[in-house]
Coordinates of C-alpha atoms and ligand atoms in Angstrom, one line a residue:
M239 CA 0.0 0.0 0.0
S240 CA 1.4 3.4 -1.0
K241 CA 2.1 5.8 1.8
Y242 CA 0.0 8.4 0.0
T243 CA -3.2 7.8 -2.0
R244 CA -5.1 10.1 -4.3
V245 CA -7.5 12.4 -2.6
Y246 CA -11.0 11.1 -2.2
G247 CA -13.1 11.9 -5.2
T248 CA -10.1 12.4 -7.6
H249 CA -8.8 10.1 -10.3
D250 CA -5.5 9.3 -12.0
I251 CA -5.8 8.8 -15.7
L252 CA -3.2 6.1 -16.7
P253 CA -1.7 5.9 -20.2
K254 CA -4.2 3.5 -21.7
E255 CA -7.1 5.6 -20.5
A256 CA -5.3 8.8 -21.4
E257 CA -5.0 7.6 -25.0
R258 CA -8.8 7.2 -25.0
W259 CA -9.2 10.7 -23.5
R260 CA -7.0 12.2 -26.2
G261 CA -9.1 10.6 -28.9
V262 CA -12.3 12.0 -27.4
E263 CA -10.8 15.4 -26.8
G264 CA -9.6 15.6 -30.5
V265 CA -13.2 15.0 -31.7
I266 CA -14.5 17.7 -29.3
H267 CA -11.9 20.3 -30.6
D268 CA -12.8 19.5 -34.2
F269 CA -16.5 19.6 -33.5
M270 CA -16.3 23.0 -31.8
E271 CA -14.1 24.5 -34.5
L272 CA -16.4 23.2 -37.2
H273 CA -19.1 25.4 -35.7
G274 CA -16.9 28.5 -35.5
Y275 CA -16.0 28.3 -31.7
G276 CA -12.5 29.3 -30.6
E277 CA -10.9 27.7 -27.5
I278 CA -10.5 29.7 -24.3
R279 CA -8.4 28.5 -21.3
T280 CA -8.8 30.3 -18.0
P281 CA -6.8 29.9 -14.7
I282 CA -7.5 27.1 -12.4
F283 CA -8.4 29.5 -9.5
E284 CA -10.2 32.8 -9.4
N285 CA -11.4 35.3 -6.8
T286 CA -14.1 33.7 -4.7
E287 CA -16.4 36.6 -5.2
L288 CA -16.6 35.8 -9.0
F289 CA -18.4 32.6 -8.1
S290 CA -20.4 33.6 -5.0
R291 CA -21.9 36.6 -6.9
G292 CA -22.0 35.0 -10.4
I293 CA -23.4 31.5 -9.5
G294 CA -25.3 32.7 -6.4
S295 CA -24.6 32.3 -2.7
E296 CA -27.6 30.0 -2.1
T297 CA -26.7 27.5 -4.7
D298 CA -25.3 24.1 -3.7
I299 CA -22.1 24.8 -5.5
V300 CA -21.3 28.0 -3.6
S301 CA -22.8 27.1 -0.3
K302 CA -21.4 23.6 0.0
E303 CA -19.0 22.6 -2.7
M304 CA -16.3 25.1 -3.3
Y305 CA -12.6 24.6 -2.4
T306 CA -11.9 28.1 -1.0
W307 CA -8.9 29.4 0.9
E308 CA -7.5 32.6 2.1
D309 CA -4.2 33.5 0.4
T310 CA -1.3 35.2 2.3
N311 CA -2.6 38.6 1.3
K312 CA -6.0 37.8 2.8
Q313 CA -7.5 37.5 -0.6
S314 CA -10.1 34.7 -0.8
L315 CA -9.5 32.4 -3.7
T316 CA -11.4 29.4 -5.1
L317 CA -10.6 26.5 -7.3
K318 CA -13.0 26.9 -10.2
P319 CA -16.2 24.9 -9.6
E320 CA -17.6 25.8 -13.0
L321 CA -16.4 27.5 -16.1
T322 CA -19.1 30.0 -17.2
A323 CA -18.3 32.7 -14.7
P324 CA -14.5 32.5 -15.5
V325 CA -15.2 32.7 -19.2
V326 CA -17.5 35.7 -18.7
R327 CA -14.8 37.3 -16.5
A328 CA -12.3 36.8 -19.3
F329 CA -14.8 38.0 -21.9
V330 CA -15.2 41.3 -20.0
E331 CA -11.6 41.7 -19.0
H332 CA -10.2 41.3 -22.6
H333 CA -13.1 43.3 -24.1
I334 CA -13.8 40.4 -26.4
G335 CA -17.2 41.8 -27.2
R336 CA -15.6 44.9 -28.7
Q337 CA -13.8 42.9 -31.4
T338 CA -17.0 41.3 -32.8
P339 CA -20.7 41.6 -32.0
I340 CA -20.9 37.8 -31.6
S341 CA -18.2 35.8 -29.8
R342 CA -18.2 32.0 -29.7
L343 CA -15.9 30.4 -27.2
Y344 CA -15.4 26.8 -26.1
Y345 CA -13.4 25.1 -23.4
L346 CA -12.3 21.7 -22.2
D347 CA -11.0 21.9 -18.6
A348 CA -10.7 20.5 -15.1
L349 CA -12.9 21.8 -12.3
F350 CA -13.5 21.1 -8.6
R351 CA -16.6 20.5 -6.5
R352 CA -16.7 19.0 -3.0
D353 CA -19.6 16.8 -4.0
R354 CA -20.3 13.4 -2.6
P355 CA -18.3 11.1 -4.8
Q356 CA -19.9 8.1 -6.6
K357 CA -20.0 6.6 -10.0
G358 CA -20.0 9.5 -12.5
R359 CA -19.4 12.1 -9.8
Q360 CA -16.0 13.2 -8.7
R361 CA -14.5 16.1 -6.8
Q362 CA -12.1 16.9 -9.6
F363 CA -13.7 16.4 -13.0
H364 CA -13.6 17.7 -16.5
Q365 CA -16.1 19.6 -18.6
F366 CA -16.3 20.6 -22.2
G367 CA -18.7 23.3 -23.2
L368 CA -19.2 26.5 -24.9
E369 CA -20.5 30.1 -24.4
A370 CA -22.0 32.2 -27.2
F371 CA -22.0 35.9 -26.5
G372 CA -24.0 38.6 -28.3
S373 CA -27.2 37.2 -29.7
A374 CA -30.5 37.2 -27.8
H375 CA -32.3 35.5 -30.6
P376 CA -33.8 32.0 -30.3
E377 CA -31.7 30.6 -33.2
Q378 CA -28.7 31.1 -31.0
D379 CA -30.3 29.0 -28.2
A380 CA -31.2 26.4 -30.9
E381 CA -27.6 26.3 -32.2
V382 CA -26.3 25.7 -28.7
I383 CA -28.8 23.1 -27.7
S384 CA -28.5 21.3 -31.0
M385 CA -24.7 21.3 -30.7
A386 CA -25.0 19.7 -27.2
Y387 CA -27.3 17.1 -28.6
K388 CA -25.3 16.4 -31.8
I389 CA -22.0 15.9 -30.0
F390 CA -23.4 13.1 -27.9
D391 CA -25.0 11.7 -31.0
T392 CA -21.6 11.9 -32.8
F393 CA -20.1 9.7 -30.0
G394 CA -23.0 7.2 -30.5
I395 CA -24.5 7.7 -27.0
E396 CA -27.9 6.1 -26.8
E397 CA -31.0 6.8 -24.8
L398 CA -30.5 10.5 -24.9
N399 CA -33.2 12.6 -23.3
L400 CA -33.1 16.4 -23.9
Q401 CA -35.3 18.4 -21.5
V402 CA -36.0 22.1 -22.1
N403 CA -37.7 24.8 -20.1
S404 CA -38.0 28.6 -20.0
I405 CA -37.7 30.4 -16.6
G406 CA -38.4 33.7 -18.3
S407 CA -36.4 36.9 -18.2
S408 CA -35.1 38.1 -14.9
E409 CA -37.8 40.8 -14.6
V410 CA -40.5 38.1 -14.0
R411 CA -38.5 36.5 -11.1
P412 CA -39.5 38.7 -8.1
A413 CA -43.3 38.4 -8.8
Y414 CA -43.0 34.6 -9.4
L415 CA -40.9 34.1 -6.2
K416 CA -43.5 35.9 -4.2
I417 CA -46.2 33.6 -5.6
L418 CA -44.0 30.6 -4.9
R419 CA -43.2 31.6 -1.4
E420 CA -46.9 32.1 -0.6
A421 CA -47.8 28.7 -2.1
L422 CA -45.2 26.9 -0.1
Q423 CA -45.3 28.7 3.2
P424 CA -48.2 26.7 4.6
H425 CA -46.2 23.5 4.0
I426 CA -42.8 24.8 5.0
T427 CA -42.3 22.6 8.1
E428 CA -42.6 19.5 5.9
F429 CA -39.6 20.5 3.8
C430 CA -35.9 19.7 4.8
D431 CA -33.9 22.2 6.8
T432 CA -32.0 23.5 3.7
C433 CA -35.3 24.2 1.9
Q434 CA -36.7 25.9 4.9
T435 CA -33.8 28.4 5.0
R436 CA -33.9 28.8 1.2
L437 CA -37.6 29.7 1.0
D438 CA -37.0 33.3 2.1
R439 CA -33.5 33.7 0.7
N440 CA -33.8 32.2 -2.7
A441 CA -37.0 30.1 -3.2
L442 CA -36.1 29.0 -6.7
R443 CA -33.3 26.9 -5.3
L444 CA -35.9 24.6 -3.6
F445 CA -36.2 23.0 -7.0
D446 CA -32.6 21.8 -6.7
C447 CA -33.3 19.7 -3.6
K448 CA -32.6 16.0 -4.0
S449 CA -34.9 14.9 -1.2
K450 CA -37.8 12.9 -2.6
T451 CA -40.1 14.4 0.1
C452 CA -39.3 17.9 -0.9
Q453 CA -39.7 17.0 -4.6
K454 CA -43.2 15.5 -3.9
L455 CA -44.2 18.7 -1.9
L456 CA -43.0 20.8 -4.9
D457 CA -45.0 18.6 -7.3
A458 CA -48.1 19.1 -5.1
H459 CA -47.9 22.7 -4.2
A460 CA -45.4 24.8 -6.3
P461 CA -46.6 26.9 -9.2
V462 CA -44.2 26.5 -12.2
I463 CA -42.3 29.5 -13.5
I464 CA -43.3 29.0 -17.1
D465 CA -46.9 29.9 -16.2
H466 CA -45.5 33.3 -15.1
I467 CA -43.2 34.4 -17.9
T468 CA -43.9 37.3 -20.2
E469 CA -45.5 37.1 -23.7
E470 CA -42.1 37.9 -25.2
D471 CA -40.4 35.1 -23.2
R472 CA -43.1 32.8 -24.4
V473 CA -42.6 33.8 -28.1
H474 CA -38.8 33.3 -27.7
F475 CA -39.3 29.9 -26.1
D476 CA -41.8 28.8 -28.8
Q477 CA -39.3 29.8 -31.5
V478 CA -36.5 27.8 -29.8
L479 CA -38.7 24.7 -29.8
E480 CA -39.7 25.4 -33.4
Y481 CA -36.0 25.4 -34.5
L482 CA -35.2 22.3 -32.5
T483 CA -38.1 20.6 -34.3
L484 CA -36.8 21.8 -37.7
L485 CA -33.4 20.4 -36.8
N486 CA -34.9 17.1 -35.9
I487 CA -33.7 17.3 -32.3
P488 CA -36.1 15.3 -30.1
F489 CA -36.9 17.1 -26.8
T490 CA -39.4 17.0 -23.9
Q491 CA -40.5 20.0 -21.9
N492 CA -39.8 19.9 -18.2
N493 CA -41.4 22.9 -16.5
K494 CA -39.8 22.1 -13.1
M495 CA -36.2 22.3 -14.5
V496 CA -34.7 25.6 -13.2
R497 CA -31.1 24.4 -13.1
G498 CA -29.0 24.8 -10.0
L499 CA -27.2 28.1 -10.8
D500 CA -28.6 31.6 -10.3
Y501 CA -27.5 33.2 -13.5
Y502 CA -30.0 31.6 -15.9
S503 CA -32.8 33.5 -17.7
R504 CA -35.2 32.3 -20.3
T505 CA -34.1 28.9 -21.9
T506 CA -32.7 26.2 -19.6
F507 CA -31.9 22.6 -20.8
E508 CA -30.4 19.3 -19.7
I509 CA -29.4 16.1 -21.5
T510 CA -29.5 12.9 -19.6
S511 CA -28.9 9.3 -20.6
S512 CA -30.3 6.3 -18.6
A513 CA -27.2 4.4 -19.9
I514 CA -25.0 5.9 -17.2
G515 CA -26.8 5.2 -13.9
A516 CA -28.0 7.5 -11.2
Q517 CA -25.8 10.4 -12.1
D518 CA -27.5 10.6 -15.5
A519 CA -26.9 14.3 -16.4
L520 CA -24.6 14.4 -19.3
C521 CA -24.9 18.1 -19.9
G522 CA -26.7 21.2 -18.8
G523 CA -26.9 24.8 -20.0
G524 CA -29.1 27.7 -20.8
R525 CA -29.3 31.4 -21.5
Y526 CA -27.9 33.9 -19.0
D527 CA -28.6 37.4 -20.4
G528 CA -27.7 39.3 -17.1
L529 CA -24.4 37.7 -16.1
V530 CA -22.0 39.8 -18.3
E531 CA -23.4 43.0 -16.9
Q532 CA -23.3 41.6 -13.4
I533 CA -19.6 40.8 -13.7
G534 CA -18.9 44.4 -14.9
G535 CA -19.3 44.2 -18.7
K536 CA -21.8 45.9 -21.0
P537 CA -25.2 44.2 -21.1
T538 CA -24.6 41.2 -23.4
P539 CA -27.0 38.3 -24.0
A540 CA -25.4 34.9 -23.8
V541 CA -26.2 31.2 -23.9
G542 CA -24.0 28.1 -23.4
F543 CA -23.7 24.6 -22.1
A544 CA -21.2 22.4 -20.3
A545 CA -20.9 18.6 -20.3
G546 CA -19.1 16.2 -18.0
L547 CA -16.2 14.5 -19.9
E548 CA -16.0 11.6 -17.4
R549 CA -19.8 11.0 -17.9
L550 CA -19.4 11.1 -21.7
L551 CA -16.6 8.4 -21.4
L552 CA -18.9 6.4 -19.0
A553 CA -21.7 6.6 -21.5
M554 CA -19.3 5.5 -24.3
G555 CA -18.6 2.3 -22.3
E556 CA -15.3 0.4 -21.9
A557 CA -13.0 0.5 -24.9
E558 CA -13.3 -2.9 -26.6
D559 CA -10.3 -3.0 -28.8
E560 CA -6.8 -3.6 -27.5
P561 CA -5.1 -0.2 -27.8
E562 CA -2.6 0.1 -30.6
S563 CA 1.1 -0.2 -29.8
L564 CA 2.7 3.0 -28.7
T565 CA 6.2 1.8 -29.6
D566 CA 7.7 1.5 -33.1
I567 CA 11.2 0.5 -32.0
Y568 CA 12.6 -1.0 -28.8
F569 CA 16.4 -0.4 -28.6
L570 CA 18.2 -3.4 -26.9
I571 CA 21.6 -2.6 -25.5
L572 CA 24.0 -5.4 -24.8
G573 CA 27.3 -3.8 -23.7
D574 CA 28.6 -0.7 -22.0
K575 CA 30.2 0.8 -25.1
S576 CA 26.9 1.0 -27.1
R577 CA 24.8 2.9 -24.5
G578 CA 25.7 6.4 -25.6
Q579 CA 25.4 5.5 -29.3
A580 CA 21.9 4.0 -28.7
L581 CA 20.7 7.3 -27.1
I582 CA 22.0 9.3 -30.1
T583 CA 20.5 6.9 -32.7
A584 CA 17.2 6.8 -30.9
D585 CA 17.0 10.6 -30.9
Q586 CA 17.8 10.7 -34.6
L587 CA 15.0 8.2 -35.4
R588 CA 12.5 10.3 -33.3
R589 CA 13.6 13.6 -34.8
E590 CA 14.2 12.7 -38.4
K591 CA 11.6 9.9 -38.9
G592 CA 9.0 10.7 -36.2
L593 CA 9.3 7.2 -34.8
R594 CA 8.3 6.2 -31.3
V595 CA 11.5 4.7 -29.8
I596 CA 12.2 3.3 -26.4
V597 CA 15.8 2.7 -25.2
E598 CA 16.5 0.0 -22.6
T599 CA 17.7 1.7 -19.4
M600 CA 17.5 -1.2 -17.0
R601 CA 20.6 -3.0 -18.1
R602 CA 18.7 -6.3 -18.3
S603 CA 19.6 -9.6 -19.9
M604 CA 19.0 -10.0 -23.7
K605 CA 16.1 -12.3 -22.9
A606 CA 14.5 -9.8 -20.5
Q607 CA 15.0 -7.0 -22.9
M608 CA 13.3 -9.0 -25.7
R609 CA 10.4 -9.8 -23.4
E610 CA 10.0 -6.1 -22.7
A611 CA 10.0 -5.3 -26.4
N612 CA 7.2 -7.8 -26.9
R613 CA 5.3 -6.4 -23.9
Q614 CA 5.6 -3.0 -25.5
K615 CA 4.3 -4.5 -28.8
A616 CA 7.3 -2.9 -30.6
Q617 CA 7.2 -3.5 -34.3
Y618 CA 11.0 -3.5 -34.5
T619 CA 13.9 -4.0 -32.2
I620 CA 17.4 -2.6 -32.8
I621 CA 20.1 -4.6 -31.0
M622 CA 23.5 -3.2 -30.3
G623 CA 26.3 -4.9 -28.4
D624 CA 30.0 -4.0 -28.0
D625 CA 30.8 -6.0 -31.1
E626 CA 28.3 -4.2 -33.2
F627 CA 29.4 -0.9 -31.7
D628 CA 33.0 -1.6 -32.7
R629 CA 32.0 -2.6 -36.2
E630 CA 29.6 0.5 -36.5
V631 CA 26.6 -1.6 -37.2
A632 CA 23.3 -2.5 -35.5
I633 CA 20.9 -5.5 -35.9
V634 CA 17.4 -4.6 -36.9
K635 CA 14.7 -7.2 -36.2
D636 CA 11.2 -7.2 -37.6
M637 CA 9.3 -8.6 -34.6
A638 CA 6.3 -9.8 -36.5
Q639 CA 8.3 -11.6 -39.3
G640 CA 11.1 -12.7 -37.0
E641 CA 13.7 -11.6 -39.7
Q642 CA 16.8 -9.7 -38.7
H643 CA 19.4 -7.8 -40.7
E644 CA 22.7 -6.1 -39.8
I645 CA 22.7 -2.5 -40.9
P646 CA 25.6 0.0 -40.9
L647 CA 25.0 2.7 -38.4
D648 CA 25.2 5.5 -40.9
A649 CA 22.5 3.9 -43.0
L650 CA 20.2 3.0 -40.1
T651 CA 18.0 6.1 -39.9
D652 CA 17.3 6.0 -43.6
Q653 CA 16.0 2.4 -43.3
F654 CA 12.9 3.6 -41.5
Q655 CA 10.0 5.5 -42.7
V656 CA 7.2 7.2 -40.7
G657 CA 4.8 4.4 -40.0
S658 CA 7.8 2.4 -39.0
E659 CA 8.4 0.5 -42.2
C660 CA 11.9 -0.7 -42.2
G661 CA 13.4 -0.6 -45.7
C662 CA 15.6 -3.6 -45.4
C663 CA 12.9 -5.9 -43.9
E664 CA 10.2 -4.6 -46.3
N665 CA 12.2 -5.4 -49.4
D666 CA 13.7 -8.4 -47.7
K667 CA 17.0 -7.0 -48.9
H668 CA 20.0 -6.2 -46.8
P669 CA 21.8 -3.0 -47.9
E670 CA 25.1 -4.8 -47.8
E671 CA 23.8 -7.3 -50.4
D672 CA 24.0 -4.6 -53.0
Ligands
HAM714 P1 -23.7 22.0 -14.4 O1 -25.1 21.4 -14.6 O2 -23.3 22.3 -13.0 O3 -23.6 23.2 -15.3 O4 -22.6 21.0 -14.9 C1 -22.7 20.5 -16.3 C2 -22.3 19.0 -16.3 O5 -21.1 18.8 -15.6 C3 -23.3 18.1 -15.7 O6 -24.4 17.8 -16.5 C4 -22.4 16.8 -15.5 O7 -22.3 16.1 -16.7 C5 -21.1 17.4 -15.2 N1 -20.8 17.4 -13.7 C6 -21.3 18.3 -12.8 N2 -20.8 18.0 -11.6 C7 -20.0 16.8 -11.7 C8 -19.2 16.0 -10.8 N3 -19.1 16.3 -9.5 N4 -18.6 15.0 -11.4 C9 -18.6 14.7 -12.7 N5 -19.3 15.4 -13.6 C10 -20.0 16.5 -13.1 C11 -22.6 24.1 -15.4 O8 -21.5 23.8 -14.9 C12 -22.8 25.3 -16.2 N6 -21.6 26.2 -16.1 C13 -23.2 25.0 -17.6 C14 -23.4 26.2 -18.5 C15 -22.6 26.6 -19.4 N7 -24.5 27.0 -18.5 C16 -24.3 27.9 -19.4 N8 -23.1 27.7 -19.9

């Protein structure tokens, strides 16, 4: 047992798994760029206030889940628990909106929430997502929602369920919250302690409660916000739904879905899949027309989504195929004299031919080195002992065919092409036979 283990709720990504991550990340980068979104990377920590004000102090994220500490200068800092507020902060700080009326940004990043770990829920996890700034029009919502849906479709995820709602513009909120409070007040003692304290402070957050009792009480007594939105909000939402229908994106309306962050206005949505168990939310997002101004920028409408990368990988299932070999050449060394030369030649092969070369550094027996080359699934081995070093040659062995040839050192690099085809073995012809 190691003296130190990873922190509860965090994961190591080992090479085989990392290869799978890289493949998925590559598809996400291509997909985003295909839609005109440019990548943004923000720092791993920010001023705490950005989140407490941006996301809302009564949300689960801010009230329970942030990793916050006081720095030496008494500044309160927080590991980012979500990426929308940092992206908005960067959008405002770099005056990105001044360069173009519509800015499309995407990200793929790590974040941190002190949530209760379980399958599909970690304390350090990764999200990919996007934020589109500048358009208040429903076609922008439809673009964002359809991109979220299509990307899961691209990865072949089944049993997708897209739920949409409108919580109306922020102006309707005070009147609705008053109605909500009045409706729930007579039953408040039946709610959990958190809900009881939230009723006065931020009643919308009662909908985030995971307690079945609270959810049942809400079903029975809470008016839904969509019945209290303005005519303009309604027209906007209907148009979003129309565009989704046009794009053949299947959806259901869920009038209870308000999403667990305070910044949303109008459209909210979530995509779930029953294929991944209890933590079935693959992605969530919505419109947040007030956040840019709240963070100090000019009023700018915006809409976006974020999706859990670990959950996407979970939904994709275990990789069935054996991963491809990562090694083109394993360099066996059988004598002290050849060690330096092996390092030089290996570097030449990497630099000039782009080949993946591993050099033996354990000083093992020939048999053990050969076993290692097989374990690494190397296509070729290069063998160099003191005798070969003295004669300025090396032995190249094609591991699949079992053939081997002696090649002069100065001709060795040219024997290999990218894709690790060895000239002498391919042609079954030794250069010295000429
Ligand atoms: P969110 O719903 O908090 O939204 O998170 C989005 C997604 O991140 C979830 O649907 C889930 O897939 C994943 N996720 C959340 N928490 C965890 C966790 N502890 N472990 C693993 N995966 C997790 C946001 O973060 C908003 N910023 C989305 C957004 C972007 N809205 C507008 N733009």
